Amino acid sequence: MLKYEYIAKEIMNLIEDKDLRQGDKLPSLDELVSQFEVSKNTVIKALDELQSHGLIYQVRGSGIFVRGRRQKGYINMMEIQGFNSMLREFDLTSKVLELKEVIPSETVQAHLQIDADQPVYYLKRLRYIEGRIFCIEESYFDKNIVMYLNEQIAEESVFNYLTNNLKLQISFLDHYLRVGKLNQQNAAYLELQEGDPGIQVESIFYLANGVPFDYSKIIYHYEESQFFIQGNSYYNLMN
Amino acid sequence: MLKYEYIAKEIMNLIEDKDLRQGDKLPSLDELVSQFEVSKNTVIKALDELQSHGLIYQVRGSGIFVRGRRQKGYINMMEIQGFNSMLREFDLTSKVLELKEVIPSETVQAHLQIDADQPVYYLKRLRYIEGRIFCIEESYFDKNIVMYLNEQIAEESVFNYLTNNLKLQISFLDHYLRVGKLNQQNAAYLELQEGDPGIQVESIFYLANGVPFDYSKIIYHYEESQFFIQGNSYYNLMN
DNA sequence: CAGTGGTCTAGACCACTGC
DNA sequence: CAGTGGTCTAGACCACTGT
């Protein structure tokens, strides 16, 4: 593990252990430098990492402070961890409706940057939170990358399988969120009425080398889901 | 302007001017170093900045690549720019429904981290895109920070007023997104039916010193709004 | 003005990719 | 194995905050 990763992690642990809240002050840069016995830039690298993920903020001339912790029960759109760790205090289960190899539609081809002759896995699942229906998920996996998938894996955690077994390093992702009225079929799945609100999130997941390998479309139950997004300024870059 | 800011901006311009797309390669680190005549770390700082805002991605041993441009017409939840620059190709207008000084409710006190004896501005606006109703916005501004506000400013761009006139540097923000059914009053404003979907986004805006100064609650017209969110991994920090 | 964070450098050395 | 990105250092100097 790299030094700056270790330091970032230690600071995260410190916040967790001491139960620090929004605005609480962390040790100064100099203190961290001598505590970890590294150069200033290395500590700064760790801090920048934490800052860009919304855990802390640094105030010039004043100090380093804890940023409000993400509230429980929200889906954090900026994290790449699958729901299981995101909503880890909840009991999450899945039911596989369909798992098969298909020829990608044009939409899927475009999102996964592949041709029609490249087969993909199609997976459709219902997902439950504390036993209550939570969302309908349809995923397309590039079969060149996710070479094998079965029902049992899909029933458990695809995310864990990808990261732990296939050693795929998911590096970044894009989400597109829209809201509409549910059609009859989706309403039935979600145990709602036709015309009730439905939250549709399309997501594309990329590996570290920039290759997209998973395109998914989720329809959330509007009463069971809420989302959390953080932003950081880059006003200076815009002018 | 700092060197790394200048470099980041030049790279943004390069992408813009050459109309580079997802996966297109940028000049190598060494080339950038000699082009801008700065040290390697300074270029890296610029690149990290661009990366954390989702404009590029760096692949070790391979190169620096452009990340897909945010699609037009989406509200980018991670940027701090007000709608006017975010949806800049659209004609956006506002109608002020109410602007007054109020005693903050407990919710507002909590979000703005102030006491009941600190007055706040309350602003309620309807916002239009290309002449069509787009959202209902209610904002609360900490009057210690936003010391003056009038109808004319509110009719134009509060964001521009805050940044250009008051020289406030908005540094980070939190969004909470939920979906529900519209009540009769909000449906009327949005020219929809009671029970139609309504997208509610609560946002808290912070200054560079960590002080929250604006809490707003927006109800979007579900047919006129769609959202874009990007994420970057920090899997290594979680273990 | 002391304390604290931010920028920048020059250079050593490491790690990964793709031919 | 050449090219390219990533980590880390030690230190100089700058900029802002708060007392």
XYZ file of C-alpha atoms (C1' of nucleotides) in Angstrom:
516
model
C 0.000 0.000 0.000
C 1.265 3.419 -0.955
C 2.171 5.910 1.702
C -0.466 8.452 0.742
C -3.133 5.735 0.630
C -2.121 4.589 4.065
C -2.248 8.119 5.408
C -5.639 8.795 3.819
C -6.947 5.631 5.348
C -5.557 6.467 8.777
C -7.246 9.852 8.636
C -10.521 8.191 7.665
C -10.134 5.859 10.618
C -9.395 8.799 12.898
C -12.630 10.502 11.825
C -14.545 7.283 12.284
C -13.032 6.349 15.647
C -13.334 9.766 17.220
C -16.753 10.214 15.635
C -15.739 13.608 14.281
C -18.430 15.798 12.729
C -18.764 18.614 10.237
C -16.336 21.367 11.142
C -14.219 19.389 13.606
C -10.538 20.116 13.248
C -7.951 17.550 12.252
C -4.234 17.666 13.143
C -2.290 20.308 11.222
C -0.221 19.506 8.163
C 3.022 19.763 10.112
C 1.716 17.438 12.786
C 0.690 14.887 10.167
C 4.076 15.214 8.489
C 5.930 14.397 11.678
C 3.425 11.797 12.828
C 3.726 9.777 9.607
C 7.351 10.712 8.937
C 6.780 11.552 5.281
C 7.308 14.677 3.253
C 4.750 17.456 3.162
C 3.688 16.704 -0.406
C 2.765 13.150 0.483
C 0.427 14.285 3.230
C -1.051 16.863 0.861
C -1.648 14.164 -1.719
C -3.560 12.126 0.870
C -5.570 15.173 1.928
C -6.405 16.138 -1.658
C -7.701 12.644 -2.215
C -9.956 12.854 0.820
C -11.074 16.334 -0.178
C -12.068 15.319 -3.685
C -14.198 12.563 -2.192
C -15.915 15.015 0.112
C -14.572 13.785 3.439
C -12.635 16.859 4.481
C -12.000 20.449 3.447
C -8.871 22.469 3.857
C -8.906 26.139 4.791
C -5.787 28.083 4.037
C -4.254 29.672 7.081
C -6.703 27.970 9.363
C -6.721 24.195 9.316
C -8.105 20.944 8.004
C -11.709 20.138 8.845
C -14.100 17.247 8.629
C -16.862 17.583 6.100
C -20.349 16.390 7.061
C -20.651 12.675 6.769
C -22.949 11.326 4.158
C -26.250 10.563 5.825
C -27.296 6.972 6.282
C -29.864 5.517 3.941
C -28.870 7.654 0.972
C -27.494 6.196 -2.218
C -24.206 7.941 -2.814
C -23.998 8.434 -6.544
C -20.325 9.260 -6.502
C -19.034 6.120 -4.901
C -18.243 2.939 -6.754
C -18.996 0.165 -4.334
C -22.232 -1.481 -5.281
C -25.206 -1.119 -2.984
C -24.056 -3.760 -0.573
C -21.408 -1.611 1.000
C -23.184 1.676 0.328
C -26.273 0.711 2.248
C -24.387 -1.623 4.474
C -26.589 -1.306 7.505
C -29.516 -2.641 5.495
C -30.375 -6.159 4.464
C -30.121 -6.305 0.681
C -31.175 -9.257 -1.414
C -31.600 -9.931 -5.119
C -33.798 -12.117 -7.271
C -32.572 -12.988 -10.741
C -35.300 -12.707 -13.374
C -33.143 -13.385 -16.392
C -29.522 -14.062 -17.254
C -28.454 -14.748 -20.814
C -26.011 -13.960 -23.552
C -27.406 -11.555 -26.127
C -26.474 -9.571 -29.213
C -26.168 -5.960 -28.022
C -28.736 -3.442 -29.233
C -27.433 -0.253 -30.792
C -27.800 1.612 -27.528
C -25.765 -1.010 -25.707
C -23.158 -1.065 -28.469
C -22.753 2.671 -28.175
C -22.438 2.693 -24.400
C -20.033 -0.225 -24.251
C -18.139 0.906 -27.357
C -18.436 -2.471 -29.043
C -19.798 -3.905 -32.305
C -22.868 -6.027 -32.873
C -20.777 -9.191 -33.159
C -19.458 -8.860 -29.605
C -21.777 -10.798 -27.299
C -22.788 -9.351 -23.940
C -24.363 -10.763 -20.806
C -27.832 -9.474 -20.064
C -28.897 -9.641 -16.440
C -32.239 -8.586 -15.037
C -32.762 -8.565 -11.301
C -35.195 -7.376 -8.697
C -33.483 -6.002 -5.639
C -34.926 -5.840 -2.150
C -34.074 -3.768 0.880
C -35.144 -5.242 4.213
C -37.396 -7.545 2.208
C -39.193 -4.693 0.449
C -38.873 -4.215 -3.311
C -36.294 -1.532 -3.995
C -35.453 -1.481 -7.695
C -35.479 -3.264 -11.051
C -32.044 -3.562 -12.582
C -31.051 -4.459 -16.126
C -27.303 -4.791 -16.783
C -25.247 -5.468 -19.864
C -21.692 -6.733 -19.382
C -19.068 -6.800 -22.111
C -18.294 -10.486 -22.425
C -14.720 -9.768 -23.476
C -14.158 -8.486 -19.974
C -16.717 -10.244 -17.818
C -16.074 -13.627 -19.378
C -18.232 -15.669 -17.076
C -21.294 -15.033 -14.964
C -23.864 -17.339 -13.449
C -27.121 -17.130 -11.521
C -25.550 -17.763 -8.190
C -23.108 -14.882 -8.566
C -25.947 -12.648 -9.754
C -28.029 -13.684 -6.763
C -25.252 -12.614 -4.430
C -23.044 -9.654 -5.347
C -21.874 -9.058 -8.901
C -19.764 -6.180 -7.638
C -17.830 -8.382 -5.239
C -17.357 -10.997 -7.947
C -15.970 -8.408 -10.366
C -13.568 -6.871 -7.898
C -12.538 -9.890 -5.819
C -12.626 -12.762 -8.301
C -12.054 -11.154 -11.667
C -9.786 -8.522 -10.101
C -11.408 -5.829 -12.198
C -10.584 -2.373 -10.983
C -13.591 -0.138 -11.585
C -12.169 3.304 -11.996
C -14.922 5.743 -12.887
C -18.559 5.906 -13.843
C -21.257 8.094 -15.351
C -24.853 8.279 -14.175
C -27.816 9.724 -16.031
C -30.896 10.239 -13.894
C -34.406 10.869 -15.189
C -37.872 10.586 -13.701
C -41.022 9.457 -15.435
C -44.260 7.595 -14.889
C -44.101 3.840 -14.477
C -45.553 1.629 -17.176
C -47.810 -1.224 -16.217
C -45.102 -3.889 -16.155
C -42.576 -1.987 -14.057
C -45.310 -0.819 -11.707
C -46.235 -4.465 -11.160
C -42.631 -5.387 -10.320
C -42.327 -2.491 -7.898
C -45.756 -3.149 -6.394
C -46.898 0.326 -7.366
C -49.611 1.701 -9.634
C -49.177 2.423 -13.308
C -48.432 6.161 -13.617
C -46.698 6.376 -10.247
C -43.255 8.046 -10.258
C -40.293 5.961 -11.398
C -36.667 6.986 -11.070
C -34.519 5.782 -13.928
C -30.747 5.778 -13.584
C -28.563 4.711 -16.477
C -24.967 4.030 -15.472
C -21.808 3.227 -17.350
C -18.874 1.717 -15.488
C -15.302 2.050 -16.750
C -12.091 0.198 -15.993
C -8.868 2.027 -15.167
C -7.830 1.929 -18.817
C -10.994 3.763 -19.859
C -12.825 0.752 -21.276
C -16.552 0.648 -20.424
C -17.626 -2.842 -19.434
C -21.013 -2.483 -17.723
C -24.039 -0.522 -18.817
C -27.007 -0.695 -16.512
C -30.433 0.760 -16.223
C -32.165 0.799 -12.892
C -35.734 1.792 -12.072
C -36.005 2.685 -8.395
C -39.032 2.521 -6.133
C -39.537 6.206 -5.405
C -40.509 5.680 -1.794
C -37.539 3.469 -0.973
C -34.723 5.457 -2.528
C -33.029 8.763 -1.993
C -29.768 10.021 -3.383
C -26.775 11.960 -2.149
C -24.410 13.928 -4.384
C -21.503 16.158 -3.404
C -19.794 18.784 -5.486
C -16.509 20.656 -5.333
C -15.820 23.946 -6.981
C -13.562 24.376 -9.900
C -14.606 27.902 -10.520
C -10.985 28.965 -10.964
C -10.632 26.692 -13.945
C -13.636 28.211 -15.659
C -12.943 31.874 -15.187
C -3.554 32.857 -11.856
C -1.574 29.892 -10.599
C 0.520 27.817 -12.963
C -1.447 24.627 -12.479
C -4.715 26.490 -12.966
C -3.412 27.967 -16.165
C -2.271 24.568 -17.404
C -5.584 22.937 -16.506
C -7.380 25.669 -18.356
C -5.159 25.352 -21.407
C -5.854 21.626 -21.512
C -9.580 22.300 -21.244
C -9.274 24.728 -24.136
C -7.321 22.172 -26.136
C -10.101 19.613 -25.677
C -12.701 22.212 -26.585
C -10.869 23.603 -29.612
C -9.885 20.278 -31.119
C -13.306 18.863 -30.234
C -11.683 15.840 -28.606
C -13.913 12.961 -27.544
C -13.924 10.079 -25.113
C -10.702 8.118 -25.436
C -8.782 10.689 -27.481
C -5.190 11.017 -26.368
C -3.669 14.160 -24.957
C 0.031 15.097 -25.103
C 2.211 13.061 -22.752
C 3.326 14.294 -19.370
C 6.827 15.027 -20.629
C 5.490 16.971 -23.569
C 3.297 19.053 -21.280
C 6.235 19.627 -18.948
C 8.384 21.014 -21.736
C 5.524 22.856 -23.419
C 4.618 24.773 -20.273
C 8.148 24.865 -18.870
C 7.141 23.796 -15.388
C 8.079 20.883 -13.204
C 6.429 17.516 -13.555
C 4.521 17.834 -10.295
C 2.861 21.008 -11.435
C 1.497 19.342 -14.555
C 0.364 16.400 -12.470
C -1.456 18.749 -10.127
C -3.310 20.239 -13.107
C -4.144 16.791 -14.454
C -5.362 15.536 -11.078
C -7.662 18.525 -10.893
C -9.118 17.769 -14.315
C -9.395 14.113 -13.466
C -11.300 14.684 -10.260
C -13.788 16.788 -12.214
C -14.261 14.025 -14.735
C -12.675 15.665 -17.779
C -9.791 13.276 -18.318
C -8.422 9.979 -17.074
C -4.821 8.927 -16.782
C -3.646 5.427 -17.623
C -0.320 4.416 -16.213
C 2.152 3.379 -18.860
C -0.178 4.413 -21.615
C -1.225 8.031 -21.665
C -3.698 10.741 -20.741
C -7.152 10.523 -22.320
C -10.246 12.635 -22.641
C -13.261 11.480 -20.717
C -16.690 11.677 -22.360
C -18.059 15.154 -22.330
C -21.088 15.702 -20.254
C -24.093 15.580 -22.547
C -25.964 18.765 -23.282
C -29.229 19.383 -21.543
C -28.300 17.532 -18.391
C -28.036 19.226 -15.029
C -24.579 18.444 -13.743
C -24.998 17.946 -10.018
C -21.317 18.178 -9.297
C -20.639 21.604 -10.690
C -21.145 24.832 -8.833
C -22.168 27.354 -11.403
C -25.869 27.980 -11.147
C -28.098 26.863 -13.972
C -27.250 29.788 -16.174
C -23.855 28.498 -17.172
C -24.725 24.839 -16.753
C -27.530 24.943 -19.277
C -25.965 27.780 -21.145
C -27.358 26.949 -24.536
C -30.886 27.377 -23.204
C -32.852 30.479 -22.454
C -33.402 30.578 -18.714
C -35.622 33.064 -16.935
C -36.970 33.482 -13.431
C -40.055 34.907 -11.801
C -39.837 35.977 -8.190
C -42.829 34.885 -6.144
C -41.603 36.055 -2.774
C -38.559 37.680 -1.225
C -38.457 38.527 2.447
C -36.475 38.384 5.642
C -37.627 35.614 7.944
C -36.805 33.868 11.202
C -35.296 30.525 10.213
C -37.230 27.355 10.941
C -35.438 24.620 12.834
C -34.622 22.820 9.589
C -33.080 25.943 8.146
C -31.185 26.648 11.376
C -29.705 23.173 11.256
C -28.651 23.352 7.624
C -27.187 26.835 7.870
C -25.711 26.176 11.322
C -27.252 29.310 12.826
C -29.557 30.229 15.702
C -33.158 31.366 15.588
C -32.118 34.968 16.218
C -30.096 35.141 12.999
C -32.356 36.415 10.237
C -32.242 34.843 6.776
C -33.491 35.849 3.357
C -36.246 33.669 1.997
C -36.571 33.634 -1.780
C -39.158 31.738 -3.781
C -38.900 31.676 -7.549
C -40.344 29.926 -10.561
C -37.750 29.166 -13.173
C -38.365 28.727 -16.874
C -36.396 27.048 -19.624
C -37.161 28.251 -23.156
C -40.297 29.793 -21.692
C -41.549 26.504 -20.229
C -41.854 26.031 -16.470
C -38.822 24.152 -15.214
C -38.750 24.231 -11.429
C -39.920 25.832 -8.202
C -37.097 27.045 -6.013
C -37.112 28.076 -2.369
C -33.822 29.407 -0.993
C -32.664 30.549 2.416
C -29.584 32.752 2.603
C -27.679 33.461 5.791
C -28.034 37.209 6.154
C -24.675 37.503 7.901
C -23.095 36.515 4.607
C -25.580 37.560 1.955
C -26.200 40.938 3.510
C -28.336 42.375 0.763
C -30.633 40.969 -1.874
C -33.395 42.510 -3.931
C -36.016 41.459 -6.451
C -34.046 42.601 -9.433
C -31.031 40.492 -8.492
C -33.302 37.544 -7.830
C -34.959 38.014 -11.195
C -31.599 37.821 -12.895
C -28.880 35.573 -11.495
C -28.325 35.236 -7.767
C -25.296 33.084 -8.501
C -23.616 35.814 -10.537
C -24.428 38.374 -7.868
C -22.895 36.215 -5.157
C -19.716 35.482 -7.061
C -19.179 38.729 -8.965
C -20.557 41.388 -6.641
C -20.244 39.909 -3.170
C -17.057 38.055 -4.195
C -18.253 34.965 -2.376
C -16.271 31.890 -3.297
C -18.590 28.896 -3.259
C -16.371 25.983 -2.481
C -18.454 22.843 -2.081
C -22.026 21.648 -1.869
C -24.263 18.762 -0.838
C -27.360 17.630 -2.705
C -30.107 15.367 -1.433
C -32.440 14.085 -4.125
C -35.829 12.470 -3.533
C -38.862 11.823 -5.687
C -42.481 11.987 -4.651
C -45.925 12.873 -5.853
C -46.740 16.537 -6.332
C -49.225 18.174 -4.045
C -51.977 20.324 -5.480
C -50.133 23.622 -5.096
C -46.808 22.558 -6.616
C -48.619 20.751 -9.425
C -50.392 24.005 -10.239
C -47.094 25.917 -10.374
C -45.530 23.296 -12.629
C -48.651 23.019 -14.793
C -48.952 19.342 -13.959
C -51.561 17.211 -12.206
C -51.666 16.514 -8.496
C -49.995 13.129 -7.961
C -47.650 13.492 -10.919
C -43.955 12.855 -10.198
C -41.985 15.651 -8.553
C -38.218 15.676 -8.126
C -37.090 17.352 -4.940
C -33.483 18.406 -4.526
C -32.289 19.952 -1.285
C -28.909 21.628 -1.576
C -26.525 23.229 0.868
C -23.816 25.547 -0.430
C -20.621 26.173 1.515
C -17.964 28.869 1.366
C -14.265 28.025 1.230
C -14.038 28.308 5.013
C -16.714 25.646 5.460
C -19.550 27.998 6.409
C -22.896 27.077 4.840
C -24.691 30.163 3.562
C -27.438 28.918 1.220
C -29.961 26.167 1.754
C -32.355 25.587 -1.087
C -35.097 23.239 -1.997
C -36.053 22.811 -5.615
C -38.967 20.895 -7.105
C -38.251 20.068 -10.742
C -40.692 19.436 -13.548
C -39.990 15.772 -14.237
C -40.354 16.119 -18.003
C -38.002 19.088 -18.282
C -35.109 17.914 -16.152
C -32.489 15.217 -16.260
C -29.355 14.895 -14.223
C -25.756 13.892 -14.781
C -23.429 12.597 -12.072
C -19.897 11.281 -12.389
C -17.975 9.184 -9.934
C -14.333 8.305 -9.369
C -13.101 5.286 -7.517
C -11.423 5.389 -4.210
C -11.589 1.699 -3.703
C -7.963 1.662 -2.540
C -8.822 3.855 0.390
C -11.600 1.563 1.553
C -9.876 -1.793 1.329
C 3.249 38.108 13.436
C 2.882 33.207 14.477
C 0.584 29.349 12.676
C -1.024 26.943 8.932
C -2.055 25.626 4.285
C -0.550 26.053 -0.895
C 2.570 26.206 -4.820
C 6.525 24.921 -7.142
C 11.001 22.838 -8.195
C 14.562 19.229 -9.584
C 15.487 14.954 -9.369
C 15.522 9.926 -7.941
C 13.259 5.918 -8.523
C 9.160 2.862 -9.330
C 5.301 0.497 -12.141
C 2.711 -0.358 -15.911
C 1.638 -0.785 -21.266
C 2.365 -2.004 -25.635
C 5.233 -2.870 -29.360
C 12.792 -2.337 -23.467
C 11.296 2.274 -24.618
C 7.720 5.262 -23.435
C 4.799 6.985 -20.124
C 2.522 7.785 -15.797
C 3.043 7.649 -10.422
C 5.283 8.243 -5.947
C 8.150 10.535 -2.907
C 11.570 13.738 -1.080
C 13.638 18.173 0.886
C 13.369 22.500 0.758
C 12.314 27.370 -0.796
C 8.958 30.591 -0.781
C 4.103 32.393 -0.928
C -0.739 33.453 0.979
C -4.147 33.493 4.149
C -6.328 33.483 9.187
C -6.849 34.755 13.573
C -5.177 36.561 17.754
